[in-house]
C-alpha cells in the first residue's frame, strides 16, 4: 500500500502517450516481428494530446502507467517517459509470458489499484479495455488522438502482445 492519499490516474502508453505509427509495419507482416516492434518503441514520438492530458491530470492525481508492453521493455519505457517530461509513476507492464488480452490484464490491474486508492480515471486507446473498464464502474477517457491500427488492435485482443 502506498502512503499517498491522492487519487490515481491510469494512463496507457501505446497510442495514448506514444505514437506507434512508425512501427506498425512490424505487425503488418507475417509472421509479426515483435522484437523489432518493441525495439523501435524508444523512437516513438509523443502524442501531444495525451502528454498534455497527463501533465494536467498530474496536478491532482498520482500518475500510474499501465501498458501491455512486455516487462523486458521496462528500461526503454522509463527512459521514454522521462525524456518526454512525464512525471515519475508506477509502471505496470505485462509479464513476458502473459498472452491474455489487454482488456483482461488491464481490468485486473485496475481492480487491484482500486483496492486501496481512488482510481480517478483510465486513459486508453483500446476500445475493449475502455468498454470493460466502464462496465466495471471506472471513469474512462478514450484516447482517440492517434491513428487507429487494425494490426495493433488484433495484437492486443487476440495475441496478448501489447
Short mmCIF file of N, CA, C and O in Angstrom, two decimals, residues 12-13 27 59-60 62 83 92 94-95 114 120 122-123 128-129 131 142 161:
data_model
loop_
_atom_site.label_atom_id
_atom_site.label_comp_id
_atom_site.label_asym_id
_atom_site.label_seq_id
_atom_site.Cartn_x
_atom_site.Cartn_y
_atom_site.Cartn_z
N UNK A 12 -2.46 4.54 -20.31
CA UNK A 12 -1.87 3.61 -21.25
C UNK A 12 -0.72 4.33 -21.95
O UNK A 12 -0.62 5.56 -21.89
N UNK A 13 0.13 3.59 -22.64
CA UNK A 13 1.24 4.21 -23.36
C UNK A 13 1.02 4.24 -24.87
O UNK A 13 0.94 5.30 -25.47
N UNK A 27 4.03 -5.19 -37.44
CA UNK A 27 2.87 -6.01 -37.11
C UNK A 27 2.04 -6.37 -38.33
O UNK A 27 1.18 -7.24 -38.26
N UNK A 59 -1.57 17.22 -11.82
CA UNK A 59 -1.73 18.29 -10.83
C UNK A 59 -2.59 17.83 -9.66
O UNK A 59 -2.42 18.30 -8.55
N UNK A 60 -3.52 16.90 -9.92
CA UNK A 60 -4.43 16.43 -8.88
C UNK A 60 -4.25 14.96 -8.52
O UNK A 60 -4.70 14.52 -7.47
N UNK A 62 -1.89 11.12 -8.72
CA UNK A 62 -0.65 10.39 -8.94
C UNK A 62 -0.82 9.63 -10.25
O UNK A 62 -1.83 8.93 -10.44
N UNK A 83 12.18 11.24 -20.80
CA UNK A 83 12.62 12.08 -21.91
C UNK A 83 11.51 13.02 -22.39
O UNK A 83 11.80 14.09 -22.94
N UNK A 92 3.26 -0.40 -14.68
CA UNK A 92 2.83 -1.79 -14.70
C UNK A 92 2.90 -2.29 -16.13
O UNK A 92 2.32 -1.69 -17.04
N UNK A 94 3.16 -5.96 -18.78
CA UNK A 94 2.79 -7.36 -18.93
C UNK A 94 4.01 -8.24 -18.67
O UNK A 94 5.10 -7.94 -19.17
N UNK A 95 3.85 -9.29 -17.88
CA UNK A 95 4.98 -10.21 -17.71
C UNK A 95 5.29 -10.83 -19.08
O UNK A 95 4.40 -10.97 -19.92
N UNK A 114 -7.67 -0.08 -7.32
CA UNK A 114 -8.86 0.45 -6.66
C UNK A 114 -9.07 -0.14 -5.27
O UNK A 114 -9.87 0.38 -4.49
N UNK A 120 -9.19 7.64 -10.29
CA UNK A 120 -9.97 8.77 -10.81
C UNK A 120 -10.35 8.56 -12.27
O UNK A 120 -11.46 8.87 -12.68
N UNK A 122 -9.13 6.24 -16.14
CA UNK A 122 -8.28 5.43 -17.03
C UNK A 122 -8.29 6.13 -18.38
O UNK A 122 -9.36 6.46 -18.89
N UNK A 123 -7.11 6.33 -18.95
CA UNK A 123 -6.98 6.90 -20.29
C UNK A 123 -6.33 5.84 -21.16
O UNK A 123 -5.20 5.43 -20.92
N UNK A 128 -11.97 -2.02 -26.34
CA UNK A 128 -12.43 -3.12 -25.49
C UNK A 128 -12.00 -2.93 -24.04
O UNK A 128 -12.76 -3.23 -23.12
N UNK A 129 -10.79 -2.42 -23.83
CA UNK A 129 -10.34 -2.10 -22.48
C UNK A 129 -11.24 -1.03 -21.88
O UNK A 129 -11.72 -1.15 -20.75
N UNK A 131 -14.31 -0.17 -22.72
CA UNK A 131 -15.67 -0.68 -22.53
C UNK A 131 -15.75 -1.52 -21.25
O UNK A 131 -16.65 -1.33 -20.42
N UNK A 142 -11.37 7.95 -23.55
CA UNK A 142 -10.89 7.23 -24.73
C UNK A 142 -9.88 8.09 -25.48
O UNK A 142 -10.20 9.19 -25.90
N UNK A 161 -0.19 -9.29 -26.84
CA UNK A 161 1.20 -8.89 -27.01
C UNK A 161 1.48 -7.45 -26.63
O UNK A 161 2.62 -7.08 -26.46
#
